[in-house]
Amino acid sequence: MQTVTLKVSYAPFVRSSDSIEKVMYNVAIALAPATVLSIYFFGWRALVLTILSVVSCIGFEWAVDKIRGREQTAALDGSAFVTGLLLALNVPSSLPYWMLIIGAFVAIVISKHLFGGLGYNIFNPALVARVFLLISFPVAMTNWPVPFGVDMETAASPLGVLKTDGVAAIQDISLWHMSFGQIGGSIGETSAIALVLGALWLLFNRYITLTIPLSFILTTFGFTGIFYLLDPLHYASPIFHVLTGGLLLGAFFMATDMVTSPIALRGQLLFGFGCGLLTAIIRLWGGYPEGVSFAILIMNALVPLIDSWDLSDKKQKAKEEAK
């Protein structure tokens, strides 16, 4: 029997009728509901931040491609557009414009092109930029304007209230406000309904699967639910943890990045489980009220090991079955 050696590598590597442009702009369409509602809740400044972030990312992409002598059309393949859109949705509407431009530089130049460009980056570029901004400018990145606020009125996010004031302080936050998005937070993470609508678009068009999002969300739900059942006076309900913060945005739109997530099913389940567990641990006992960004980046770093274990194990089993 002839032995065929297959080389498995990281995406994009599959011949498909879907171009990079088609995939990226469909992701942008899926993010449209969250983007529109962010402008509805946080006003014109959310619109300006979104446009500035997208233009900055495309501009840095164009500049780096020119320096590297690559085709300038790469700046318009949609990847920089999506990175800029995700970055804008991950910051508060009060963030100074110059800080956002620095974030765009970190996302495109440092996190993406220093690793080789699209398809070679280890970490999600928008998340690297968000964490960089959070660590570098913690006050500006945790200054949350309230929805429909006047003169940039601010208040703590629901997770921030939980961290500082405890469970009793979040009892007045209604399930509808958490679902629709009328709460404080990054401009694109507040509306669970808008994010789920966008996720359905990606699922319907088969650009993502439910493997990573479900394992991510259910792990966070289950882990926080255990402690809620043990001590509901000290720990918030798992529904609160799912509907607040960046869990849905991260699970559906960032953890599913085909470049920085595992290739096979078993690895994806482990990846999602790790993201969910780390998110829950950070939220319950960490110094930050939110843990989604850190959890995804940590698991991004483990993807080569997960793939190596998963694919090597499958290869070994295939050899044993062939004997």
PDB file of C-alpha atoms in Angstrom:
ATOM      1  CA  MET A   1       0.000   0.000   0.000  1.00  0.00           C
ATOM      2  CA  GLN A   2       1.361   3.391  -0.961  1.00  0.00           C
ATOM      3  CA  THR A   3       2.056   5.729   1.953  1.00  0.00           C
ATOM      4  CA  VAL A   4       0.952   9.328   1.493  1.00  0.00           C
ATOM      5  CA  THR A   5       2.502  11.979   3.708  1.00  0.00           C
ATOM      6  CA  LEU A   6       0.284  14.930   4.456  1.00  0.00           C
ATOM      7  CA  LYS A   7       1.667  18.168   5.826  1.00  0.00           C
ATOM      8  CA  VAL A   8      -0.713  19.960   8.196  1.00  0.00           C
ATOM      9  CA  SER A   9      -0.080  23.644   8.732  1.00  0.00           C
ATOM     10  CA  TYR A  10      -1.870  26.715   9.998  1.00  0.00           C
ATOM     11  CA  ALA A  11      -4.591  28.643   8.241  1.00  0.00           C
ATOM     12  CA  PRO A  12      -5.088  30.034   5.697  1.00  0.00           C
ATOM     13  CA  PHE A  13      -4.190  26.815   3.836  1.00  0.00           C
ATOM     14  CA  VAL A  14      -7.460  25.319   2.584  1.00  0.00           C
ATOM     15  CA  ARG A  15      -8.390  25.781  -1.040  1.00  0.00           C
ATOM     16  CA  SER A  16     -11.870  27.214  -0.923  1.00  0.00           C
ATOM     17  CA  SER A  17     -14.248  29.360  -2.901  1.00  0.00           C
ATOM     18  CA  ASP A  18     -14.211  31.769   0.038  1.00  0.00           C
ATOM     19  CA  SER A  19     -11.494  34.384  -0.381  1.00  0.00           C
ATOM     20  CA  ILE A  20      -9.879  36.197   2.537  1.00  0.00           C
ATOM     21  CA  GLU A  21     -11.824  39.292   1.530  1.00  0.00           C
ATOM     22  CA  LYS A  22     -15.135  37.411   1.576  1.00  0.00           C
ATOM     23  CA  VAL A  23     -14.490  35.898   5.004  1.00  0.00           C
ATOM     24  CA  MET A  24     -13.293  39.148   6.551  1.00  0.00           C
ATOM     25  CA  TYR A  25     -16.100  41.317   5.258  1.00  0.00           C
ATOM     26  CA  ASN A  26     -18.655  38.736   6.410  1.00  0.00           C
ATOM     27  CA  VAL A  27     -17.148  39.018   9.893  1.00  0.00           C
ATOM     28  CA  ALA A  28     -17.566  42.789   9.574  1.00  0.00           C
ATOM     29  CA  ILE A  29     -21.225  42.270   8.598  1.00  0.00           C
ATOM     30  CA  ALA A  30     -21.687  40.038  11.623  1.00  0.00           C
ATOM     31  CA  LEU A  31     -20.292  42.788  13.854  1.00  0.00           C
ATOM     32  CA  ALA A  32     -22.664  45.367  12.377  1.00  0.00           C
ATOM     33  CA  PRO A  33     -25.484  44.902  14.960  1.00  0.00           C
ATOM     34  CA  ALA A  34     -23.081  45.409  17.865  1.00  0.00           C
ATOM     35  CA  THR A  35     -21.504  48.398  16.104  1.00  0.00           C
ATOM     36  CA  VAL A  36     -24.861  50.063  15.408  1.00  0.00           C
ATOM     37  CA  LEU A  37     -26.062  49.565  18.987  1.00  0.00           C
ATOM     38  CA  SER A  38     -22.752  50.903  20.343  1.00  0.00           C
ATOM     39  CA  ILE A  39     -23.401  54.149  18.450  1.00  0.00           C
ATOM     40  CA  TYR A  40     -27.008  54.150  19.679  1.00  0.00           C
ATOM     41  CA  PHE A  41     -25.940  53.801  23.312  1.00  0.00           C
ATOM     42  CA  PHE A  42     -22.723  55.836  23.391  1.00  0.00           C
ATOM     43  CA  GLY A  43     -23.361  58.437  20.687  1.00  0.00           C
ATOM     44  CA  TRP A  44     -21.224  60.075  18.042  1.00  0.00           C
ATOM     45  CA  ARG A  45     -17.977  59.409  19.896  1.00  0.00           C
ATOM     46  CA  ALA A  46     -18.432  55.664  19.423  1.00  0.00           C
ATOM     47  CA  LEU A  47     -18.849  56.310  15.684  1.00  0.00           C
ATOM     48  CA  VAL A  48     -15.686  58.438  15.534  1.00  0.00           C
ATOM     49  CA  LEU A  49     -13.689  55.840  17.495  1.00  0.00           C
ATOM     50  CA  THR A  50     -14.844  53.082  15.157  1.00  0.00           C
ATOM     51  CA  ILE A  51     -13.937  55.019  12.007  1.00  0.00           C
ATOM     52  CA  LEU A  52     -10.598  56.153  13.463  1.00  0.00           C
ATOM     53  CA  SER A  53      -9.663  52.629  14.536  1.00  0.00           C
ATOM     54  CA  VAL A  54     -10.502  51.098  11.151  1.00  0.00           C
ATOM     55  CA  VAL A  55      -8.710  53.856   9.190  1.00  0.00           C
ATOM     56  CA  SER A  56      -5.653  53.649  11.479  1.00  0.00           C
ATOM     57  CA  CYS A  57      -5.360  49.874  11.128  1.00  0.00           C
ATOM     58  CA  ILE A  58      -5.709  50.035   7.334  1.00  0.00           C
ATOM     59  CA  GLY A  59      -3.168  52.875   7.238  1.00  0.00           C
ATOM     60  CA  PHE A  60      -0.599  50.955   9.299  1.00  0.00           C
ATOM     61  CA  GLU A  61      -1.233  47.854   7.167  1.00  0.00           C
ATOM     62  CA  TRP A  62      -0.641  49.889   3.995  1.00  0.00           C
ATOM     63  CA  ALA A  63       2.559  51.438   5.398  1.00  0.00           C
ATOM     64  CA  VAL A  64       4.047  48.119   6.521  1.00  0.00           C
ATOM     65  CA  ASP A  65       3.165  46.439   3.219  1.00  0.00           C
ATOM     66  CA  LYS A  66       4.887  49.285   1.370  1.00  0.00           C
ATOM     67  CA  ILE A  67       8.013  48.977   3.542  1.00  0.00           C
ATOM     68  CA  ARG A  68       8.054  45.194   3.022  1.00  0.00           C
ATOM     69  CA  GLY A  69       7.526  45.592  -0.729  1.00  0.00           C
ATOM     70  CA  ARG A  70       4.252  43.683  -0.706  1.00  0.00           C
ATOM     71  CA  GLU A  71       1.152  44.292  -2.772  1.00  0.00           C
ATOM     72  CA  GLN A  72      -0.710  47.344  -1.508  1.00  0.00           C
ATOM     73  CA  THR A  73      -4.021  45.570  -2.105  1.00  0.00           C
ATOM     74  CA  ALA A  74      -3.304  43.534   1.054  1.00  0.00           C
ATOM     75  CA  ALA A  75      -4.357  46.567   3.090  1.00  0.00           C
ATOM     76  CA  LEU A  76      -7.839  46.187   1.635  1.00  0.00           C
ATOM     77  CA  ASP A  77      -8.211  42.412   2.053  1.00  0.00           C
ATOM     78  CA  GLY A  78     -10.470  43.051   5.038  1.00  0.00           C
ATOM     79  CA  SER A  79      -8.191  41.730   7.780  1.00  0.00           C
ATOM     80  CA  ALA A  80      -7.034  45.191   8.890  1.00  0.00           C
ATOM     81  CA  PHE A  81     -10.641  46.402   8.655  1.00  0.00           C
ATOM     82  CA  VAL A  82     -11.836  43.647  10.991  1.00  0.00           C
ATOM     83  CA  THR A  83      -8.921  44.189  13.395  1.00  0.00           C
ATOM     84  CA  GLY A  84      -9.744  47.898  13.551  1.00  0.00           C
ATOM     85  CA  LEU A  85     -13.423  47.175  14.103  1.00  0.00           C
ATOM     86  CA  LEU A  86     -12.743  44.653  16.885  1.00  0.00           C
ATOM     87  CA  LEU A  87     -10.281  47.017  18.548  1.00  0.00           C
ATOM     88  CA  ALA A  88     -12.849  49.827  18.581  1.00  0.00           C
ATOM     89  CA  LEU A  89     -15.494  47.523  20.054  1.00  0.00           C
ATOM     90  CA  ASN A  90     -13.077  46.588  22.867  1.00  0.00           C
ATOM     91  CA  VAL A  91     -12.492  50.078  24.263  1.00  0.00           C
ATOM     92  CA  PRO A  92     -14.651  52.562  26.222  1.00  0.00           C
ATOM     93  CA  SER A  93     -16.199  55.399  24.251  1.00  0.00           C
ATOM     94  CA  SER A  94     -14.260  57.950  26.317  1.00  0.00           C
ATOM     95  CA  LEU A  95     -10.825  56.649  25.266  1.00  0.00           C
ATOM     96  CA  PRO A  96      -8.629  59.484  23.907  1.00  0.00           C
ATOM     97  CA  TYR A  97      -8.142  59.230  20.159  1.00  0.00           C
ATOM     98  CA  TRP A  98      -4.340  59.184  20.317  1.00  0.00           C
ATOM     99  CA  MET A  99      -4.422  56.144  22.620  1.00  0.00           C
ATOM    100  CA  LEU A 100      -6.598  54.308  20.114  1.00  0.00           C
ATOM    101  CA  ILE A 101      -4.097  55.072  17.331  1.00  0.00           C
ATOM    102  CA  ILE A 102      -1.320  53.616  19.506  1.00  0.00           C
ATOM    103  CA  GLY A 103      -3.493  50.529  19.953  1.00  0.00           C
ATOM    104  CA  ALA A 104      -3.907  50.220  16.192  1.00  0.00           C
ATOM    105  CA  PHE A 105      -0.116  50.410  15.790  1.00  0.00           C
ATOM    106  CA  VAL A 106       0.373  47.635  18.361  1.00  0.00           C
ATOM    107  CA  ALA A 107      -2.260  45.458  16.695  1.00  0.00           C
ATOM    108  CA  ILE A 108      -1.036  45.747  13.103  1.00  0.00           C
ATOM    109  CA  VAL A 109       2.697  46.386  13.342  1.00  0.00           C
ATOM    110  CA  ILE A 110       3.743  44.533  16.496  1.00  0.00           C
ATOM    111  CA  SER A 111       1.190  41.757  16.935  1.00  0.00           C
ATOM    112  CA  LYS A 112       0.640  40.981  13.258  1.00  0.00           C
ATOM    113  CA  HIS A 113       3.527  41.984  10.994  1.00  0.00           C
ATOM    114  CA  LEU A 114       6.435  41.357  13.373  1.00  0.00           C
ATOM    115  CA  PHE A 115       5.292  37.726  13.335  1.00  0.00           C
ATOM    116  CA  GLY A 116       5.118  37.634   9.527  1.00  0.00           C
ATOM    117  CA  GLY A 117       1.700  39.061   8.693  1.00  0.00           C
ATOM    118  CA  LEU A 118      -1.706  37.492   8.140  1.00  0.00           C
ATOM    119  CA  GLY A 119      -1.683  33.763   8.853  1.00  0.00           C
ATOM    120  CA  TYR A 120       1.512  33.849  10.938  1.00  0.00           C
ATOM    121  CA  ASN A 121       0.516  35.847  14.002  1.00  0.00           C
ATOM    122  CA  ILE A 122       0.337  33.788  17.206  1.00  0.00           C
ATOM    123  CA  PHE A 123      -1.981  36.108  19.119  1.00  0.00           C
ATOM    124  CA  ASN A 124      -5.191  37.848  18.152  1.00  0.00           C
ATOM    125  CA  PRO A 125      -3.981  41.357  17.150  1.00  0.00           C
ATOM    126  CA  ALA A 126      -6.985  43.270  18.491  1.00  0.00           C
ATOM    127  CA  LEU A 127      -6.738  41.528  21.862  1.00  0.00           C
ATOM    128  CA  VAL A 128      -3.007  42.223  22.122  1.00  0.00           C
ATOM    129  CA  ALA A 129      -3.767  45.901  21.505  1.00  0.00           C
ATOM    130  CA  ARG A 130      -6.577  45.904  24.076  1.00  0.00           C
ATOM    131  CA  VAL A 131      -4.391  44.344  26.772  1.00  0.00           C
ATOM    132  CA  PHE A 132      -1.521  46.720  25.886  1.00  0.00           C
ATOM    133  CA  LEU A 133      -3.837  49.716  26.287  1.00  0.00           C
ATOM    134  CA  LEU A 134      -5.306  48.289  29.513  1.00  0.00           C
ATOM    135  CA  ILE A 135      -1.881  47.858  31.084  1.00  0.00           C
ATOM    136  CA  SER A 136      -0.452  51.138  29.739  1.00  0.00           C
ATOM    137  CA  PHE A 137      -3.477  53.369  30.350  1.00  0.00           C
ATOM    138  CA  PRO A 138      -5.524  51.609  33.061  1.00  0.00           C
ATOM    139  CA  VAL A 139      -7.516  54.688  34.084  1.00  0.00           C
ATOM    140  CA  ALA A 140      -8.589  55.601  30.543  1.00  0.00           C
ATOM    141  CA  MET A 141      -9.383  51.957  29.706  1.00  0.00           C
ATOM    142  CA  THR A 142     -11.625  51.500  32.763  1.00  0.00           C
ATOM    143  CA  ASN A 143     -13.472  54.814  32.561  1.00  0.00           C
ATOM    144  CA  TRP A 144     -16.892  53.623  31.393  1.00  0.00           C
ATOM    145  CA  PRO A 145     -19.405  56.197  30.081  1.00  0.00           C
ATOM    146  CA  VAL A 146     -22.988  55.258  30.839  1.00  0.00           C
ATOM    147  CA  PRO A 147     -25.388  54.591  27.917  1.00  0.00           C
ATOM    148  CA  PHE A 148     -27.237  57.764  26.819  1.00  0.00           C
ATOM    149  CA  GLY A 149     -25.034  59.696  29.274  1.00  0.00           C
ATOM    150  CA  VAL A 150     -24.660  63.476  29.136  1.00  0.00           C
ATOM    151  CA  ASP A 151     -21.196  65.125  29.117  1.00  0.00           C
ATOM    152  CA  MET A 152     -19.453  61.757  29.296  1.00  0.00           C
ATOM    153  CA  GLU A 153     -21.060  60.737  32.588  1.00  0.00           C
ATOM    154  CA  THR A 154     -19.294  57.610  33.801  1.00  0.00           C
ATOM    155  CA  ALA A 155     -19.998  54.672  36.108  1.00  0.00           C
ATOM    156  CA  ALA A 156     -18.436  51.309  36.875  1.00  0.00           C
ATOM    157  CA  SER A 157     -19.185  48.369  34.590  1.00  0.00           C
ATOM    158  CA  PRO A 158     -21.352  45.575  36.074  1.00  0.00           C
ATOM    159  CA  LEU A 159     -18.281  43.378  36.545  1.00  0.00           C
ATOM    160  CA  GLY A 160     -16.492  46.316  38.174  1.00  0.00           C
ATOM    161  CA  VAL A 161     -19.407  46.850  40.550  1.00  0.00           C
ATOM    162  CA  LEU A 162     -19.367  43.143  41.408  1.00  0.00           C
ATOM    163  CA  LYS A 163     -15.613  43.217  42.057  1.00  0.00           C
ATOM    164  CA  THR A 164     -15.639  46.283  44.312  1.00  0.00           C
ATOM    165  CA  ASP A 165     -19.081  46.255  45.962  1.00  0.00           C
ATOM    166  CA  GLY A 166     -20.156  42.625  45.925  1.00  0.00           C
ATOM    167  CA  VAL A 167     -23.239  40.735  44.805  1.00  0.00           C
ATOM    168  CA  ALA A 168     -25.726  42.947  46.636  1.00  0.00           C
ATOM    169  CA  ALA A 169     -24.732  45.933  44.502  1.00  0.00           C
ATOM    170  CA  ILE A 170     -25.685  44.263  41.188  1.00  0.00           C
ATOM    171  CA  GLN A 171     -29.208  43.240  42.140  1.00  0.00           C
ATOM    172  CA  ASP A 172     -30.685  46.329  40.447  1.00  0.00           C
ATOM    173  CA  ILE A 173     -29.172  45.490  37.043  1.00  0.00           C
ATOM    174  CA  SER A 174     -32.038  43.935  35.083  1.00  0.00           C
ATOM    175  CA  LEU A 175     -31.784  40.937  32.798  1.00  0.00           C
ATOM    176  CA  TRP A 176     -33.194  43.063  29.944  1.00  0.00           C
ATOM    177  CA  HIS A 177     -30.542  45.762  30.353  1.00  0.00           C
ATOM    178  CA  MET A 178     -27.806  43.107  30.325  1.00  0.00           C
ATOM    179  CA  SER A 179     -29.290  41.428  27.246  1.00  0.00           C
ATOM    180  CA  PHE A 180     -30.069  44.585  25.243  1.00  0.00           C
ATOM    181  CA  GLY A 181     -26.860  46.364  26.239  1.00  0.00           C
ATOM    182  CA  GLN A 182     -27.940  49.300  28.365  1.00  0.00           C
ATOM    183  CA  ILE A 183     -25.010  48.846  30.748  1.00  0.00           C
ATOM    184  CA  GLY A 184     -21.495  50.200  31.010  1.00  0.00           C
ATOM    185  CA  GLY A 185     -18.555  48.540  29.310  1.00  0.00           C
ATOM    186  CA  SER A 186     -16.531  48.497  26.118  1.00  0.00           C
ATOM    187  CA  ILE A 187     -18.717  49.883  23.350  1.00  0.00           C
ATOM    188  CA  GLY A 188     -19.156  46.597  21.493  1.00  0.00           C
ATOM    189  CA  GLU A 189     -19.525  44.116  24.332  1.00  0.00           C
ATOM    190  CA  THR A 190     -22.626  45.385  26.116  1.00  0.00           C
ATOM    191  CA  SER A 191     -25.408  43.973  23.926  1.00  0.00           C
ATOM    192  CA  ALA A 192     -25.738  40.193  24.151  1.00  0.00           C
ATOM    193  CA  ILE A 193     -28.610  40.219  21.646  1.00  0.00           C
ATOM    194  CA  ALA A 194     -26.583  42.060  18.985  1.00  0.00           C
ATOM    195  CA  LEU A 195     -23.587  39.775  19.448  1.00  0.00           C
ATOM    196  CA  VAL A 196     -25.708  36.621  19.202  1.00  0.00           C
ATOM    197  CA  LEU A 197     -27.369  37.936  16.025  1.00  0.00           C
ATOM    198  CA  GLY A 198     -23.921  38.487  14.517  1.00  0.00           C
ATOM    199  CA  ALA A 199     -22.774  35.053  15.627  1.00  0.00           C
ATOM    200  CA  LEU A 200     -25.809  33.475  13.930  1.00  0.00           C
ATOM    201  CA  TRP A 201     -24.724  35.120  10.657  1.00  0.00           C
ATOM    202  CA  LEU A 202     -21.273  33.526  10.942  1.00  0.00           C
ATOM    203  CA  LEU A 203     -22.735  30.145  11.907  1.00  0.00           C
ATOM    204  CA  PHE A 204     -25.324  30.207   9.127  1.00  0.00           C
ATOM    205  CA  ASN A 205     -22.627  30.954   6.557  1.00  0.00           C
ATOM    206  CA  ARG A 206     -20.290  28.371   8.164  1.00  0.00           C
ATOM    207  CA  TYR A 207     -17.452  30.776   8.887  1.00  0.00           C
ATOM    208  CA  ILE A 208     -17.317  29.512  12.477  1.00  0.00           C
ATOM    209  CA  THR A 209     -18.528  26.440  14.319  1.00  0.00           C
ATOM    210  CA  LEU A 210     -20.052  26.190  17.789  1.00  0.00           C
ATOM    211  CA  THR A 211     -17.196  24.101  19.180  1.00  0.00           C
ATOM    212  CA  ILE A 212     -15.042  26.869  20.660  1.00  0.00           C
ATOM    213  CA  PRO A 213     -17.831  29.327  21.613  1.00  0.00           C
ATOM    214  CA  LEU A 214     -19.932  26.685  23.352  1.00  0.00           C
ATOM    215  CA  SER A 215     -17.040  25.111  25.240  1.00  0.00           C
ATOM    216  CA  PHE A 216     -15.866  28.619  26.213  1.00  0.00           C
ATOM    217  CA  ILE A 217     -19.258  29.902  27.400  1.00  0.00           C
ATOM    218  CA  LEU A 218     -20.428  26.662  29.041  1.00  0.00           C
ATOM    219  CA  THR A 219     -17.182  26.299  30.981  1.00  0.00           C
ATOM    220  CA  THR A 220     -17.467  29.837  32.348  1.00  0.00           C
ATOM    221  CA  PHE A 221     -21.178  29.233  33.045  1.00  0.00           C
ATOM    222  CA  GLY A 222     -20.522  25.930  34.791  1.00  0.00           C
ATOM    223  CA  PHE A 223     -17.539  27.031  36.848  1.00  0.00           C
ATOM    224  CA  THR A 224     -19.137  30.270  38.076  1.00  0.00           C
ATOM    225  CA  GLY A 225     -22.396  28.351  38.573  1.00  0.00           C
ATOM    226  CA  ILE A 226     -20.758  25.919  41.002  1.00  0.00           C
ATOM    227  CA  PHE A 227     -19.639  28.738  43.264  1.00  0.00           C
ATOM    228  CA  TYR A 228     -22.971  30.529  42.892  1.00  0.00           C
ATOM    229  CA  LEU A 229     -24.756  27.410  44.146  1.00  0.00           C
ATOM    230  CA  LEU A 230     -22.300  27.068  47.033  1.00  0.00           C
ATOM    231  CA  ASP A 231     -22.532  30.702  48.139  1.00  0.00           C
ATOM    232  CA  PRO A 232     -25.051  32.904  46.253  1.00  0.00           C
ATOM    233  CA  LEU A 233     -24.475  35.761  48.704  1.00  0.00           C
ATOM    234  CA  HIS A 234     -20.837  36.034  47.644  1.00  0.00           C
ATOM    235  CA  TYR A 235     -20.785  34.889  44.015  1.00  0.00           C
ATOM    236  CA  ALA A 236     -22.870  36.239  41.110  1.00  0.00           C
ATOM    237  CA  SER A 237     -25.091  33.986  39.015  1.00  0.00           C
ATOM    238  CA  PRO A 238     -23.601  32.320  35.925  1.00  0.00           C
ATOM    239  CA  ILE A 239     -26.170  34.149  33.763  1.00  0.00           C
ATOM    240  CA  PHE A 240     -24.727  37.452  34.963  1.00  0.00           C
ATOM    241  CA  HIS A 241     -21.237  36.286  33.975  1.00  0.00           C
ATOM    242  CA  VAL A 242     -22.413  35.280  30.491  1.00  0.00           C
ATOM    243  CA  LEU A 243     -24.344  38.476  29.750  1.00  0.00           C
ATOM    244  CA  THR A 244     -21.858  41.016  31.092  1.00  0.00           C
ATOM    245  CA  GLY A 245     -18.317  41.856  30.084  1.00  0.00           C
ATOM    246  CA  GLY A 246     -16.676  40.602  26.931  1.00  0.00           C
ATOM    247  CA  LEU A 247     -17.532  36.898  27.135  1.00  0.00           C
ATOM    248  CA  LEU A 248     -19.859  36.736  24.109  1.00  0.00           C
ATOM    249  CA  LEU A 249     -17.726  39.093  22.011  1.00  0.00           C
ATOM    250  CA  GLY A 250     -14.633  37.081  22.843  1.00  0.00           C
ATOM    251  CA  ALA A 251     -16.191  33.634  22.461  1.00  0.00           C
ATOM    252  CA  PHE A 252     -17.843  34.215  19.075  1.00  0.00           C
ATOM    253  CA  PHE A 253     -15.570  36.750  17.377  1.00  0.00           C
ATOM    254  CA  MET A 254     -12.067  36.492  18.856  1.00  0.00           C
ATOM    255  CA  ALA A 255     -11.495  32.992  20.211  1.00  0.00           C
ATOM    256  CA  THR A 256     -12.710  31.616  16.855  1.00  0.00           C
ATOM    257  CA  ASP A 257      -9.967  33.411  14.883  1.00  0.00           C
ATOM    258  CA  MET A 258      -8.914  30.688  12.464  1.00  0.00           C
ATOM    259  CA  VAL A 259      -5.249  31.729  12.620  1.00  0.00           C
ATOM    260  CA  THR A 260      -4.854  31.653  16.398  1.00  0.00           C
ATOM    261  CA  SER A 261      -7.107  28.717  17.369  1.00  0.00           C
ATOM    262  CA  PRO A 262      -6.514  24.938  17.157  1.00  0.00           C
ATOM    263  CA  ILE A 263      -7.086  23.057  13.910  1.00  0.00           C
ATOM    264  CA  ALA A 264      -8.975  19.931  14.995  1.00  0.00           C
ATOM    265  CA  LEU A 265     -12.139  19.326  17.033  1.00  0.00           C
ATOM    266  CA  ARG A 266     -10.541  17.918  20.182  1.00  0.00           C
ATOM    267  CA  GLY A 267      -8.017  20.729  20.330  1.00  0.00           C
ATOM    268  CA  GLN A 268     -10.780  23.301  19.847  1.00  0.00           C
ATOM    269  CA  LEU A 269     -12.747  21.817  22.743  1.00  0.00           C
ATOM    270  CA  LEU A 270      -9.684  21.995  24.983  1.00  0.00           C
ATOM    271  CA  PHE A 271      -8.969  25.552  23.792  1.00  0.00           C
ATOM    272  CA  GLY A 272     -12.515  26.699  24.579  1.00  0.00           C
ATOM    273  CA  PHE A 273     -12.457  24.933  27.944  1.00  0.00           C
ATOM    274  CA  GLY A 274      -9.186  26.653  28.845  1.00  0.00           C
ATOM    275  CA  CYS A 275     -10.528  30.063  27.809  1.00  0.00           C
ATOM    276  CA  GLY A 276     -13.670  29.567  29.887  1.00  0.00           C
ATOM    277  CA  LEU A 277     -11.839  28.263  32.955  1.00  0.00           C
ATOM    278  CA  LEU A 278      -9.263  31.070  32.941  1.00  0.00           C
ATOM    279  CA  THR A 279     -11.985  33.680  32.441  1.00  0.00           C
ATOM    280  CA  ALA A 280     -13.916  32.355  35.428  1.00  0.00           C
ATOM    281  CA  ILE A 281     -10.834  32.156  37.642  1.00  0.00           C
ATOM    282  CA  ILE A 282      -9.780  35.725  36.840  1.00  0.00           C
ATOM    283  CA  ARG A 283     -13.301  37.063  37.353  1.00  0.00           C
ATOM    284  CA  LEU A 284     -13.799  35.253  40.657  1.00  0.00           C
ATOM    285  CA  TRP A 285     -10.415  35.809  42.265  1.00  0.00           C
ATOM    286  CA  GLY A 286      -8.226  37.939  39.983  1.00  0.00           C
ATOM    287  CA  GLY A 287      -7.248  41.563  40.380  1.00  0.00           C
ATOM    288  CA  TYR A 288      -9.128  42.578  37.221  1.00  0.00           C
ATOM    289  CA  PRO A 289     -12.928  42.286  37.095  1.00  0.00           C
ATOM    290  CA  GLU A 290     -12.730  40.954  33.508  1.00  0.00           C
ATOM    291  CA  GLY A 291     -10.635  38.046  32.265  1.00  0.00           C
ATOM    292  CA  VAL A 292     -11.695  37.265  28.703  1.00  0.00           C
ATOM    293  CA  SER A 293      -8.824  39.020  26.928  1.00  0.00           C
ATOM    294  CA  PHE A 294      -6.148  37.507  29.161  1.00  0.00           C
ATOM    295  CA  ALA A 295      -7.716  34.050  28.903  1.00  0.00           C
ATOM    296  CA  ILE A 296      -7.810  34.037  25.099  1.00  0.00           C
ATOM    297  CA  LEU A 297      -4.238  35.342  24.776  1.00  0.00           C
ATOM    298  CA  ILE A 298      -2.921  32.723  27.225  1.00  0.00           C
ATOM    299  CA  MET A 299      -4.690  29.979  25.290  1.00  0.00           C
ATOM    300  CA  ASN A 300      -3.427  31.474  21.985  1.00  0.00           C
ATOM    301  CA  ALA A 301       0.093  30.862  23.292  1.00  0.00           C
ATOM    302  CA  LEU A 302      -0.761  27.200  23.970  1.00  0.00           C
ATOM    303  CA  VAL A 303      -2.274  26.509  20.527  1.00  0.00           C
ATOM    304  CA  PRO A 304       0.962  25.088  19.007  1.00  0.00           C
ATOM    305  CA  LEU A 305       1.243  22.662  21.946  1.00  0.00           C
ATOM    306  CA  ILE A 306      -2.440  21.706  21.720  1.00  0.00           C
ATOM    307  CA  ASP A 307      -2.162  21.054  17.979  1.00  0.00           C
ATOM    308  CA  SER A 308       1.071  19.133  18.427  1.00  0.00           C
ATOM    309  CA  TRP A 309      -0.527  16.858  21.049  1.00  0.00           C
ATOM    310  CA  ASP A 310      -3.781  16.443  19.145  1.00  0.00           C
ATOM    311  CA  LEU A 311      -2.320  15.810  15.685  1.00  0.00           C
ATOM    312  CA  SER A 312       0.510  13.589  16.971  1.00  0.00           C
ATOM    313  CA  ASP A 313      -1.999  11.498  18.887  1.00  0.00           C
ATOM    314  CA  LYS A 314      -4.208  11.136  15.794  1.00  0.00           C
ATOM    315  CA  LYS A 315      -1.176  10.213  13.684  1.00  0.00           C
ATOM    316  CA  GLN A 316      -0.169   7.523  16.190  1.00  0.00           C
ATOM    317  CA  LYS A 317      -3.669   6.055  16.220  1.00  0.00           C
ATOM    318  CA  ALA A 318      -3.754   6.044  12.422  1.00  0.00           C
ATOM    319  CA  LYS A 319      -0.488   4.102  12.348  1.00  0.00           C
ATOM    320  CA  GLU A 320      -1.817   1.580  14.852  1.00  0.00           C
ATOM    321  CA  GLU A 321      -5.015   1.099  12.841  1.00  0.00           C
ATOM    322  CA  ALA A 322      -3.018   0.625   9.631  1.00  0.00           C
ATOM    323  CA  LYS A 323      -1.020  -2.244  11.137  1.00  0.00           C
TER     324      LYS A 323
END
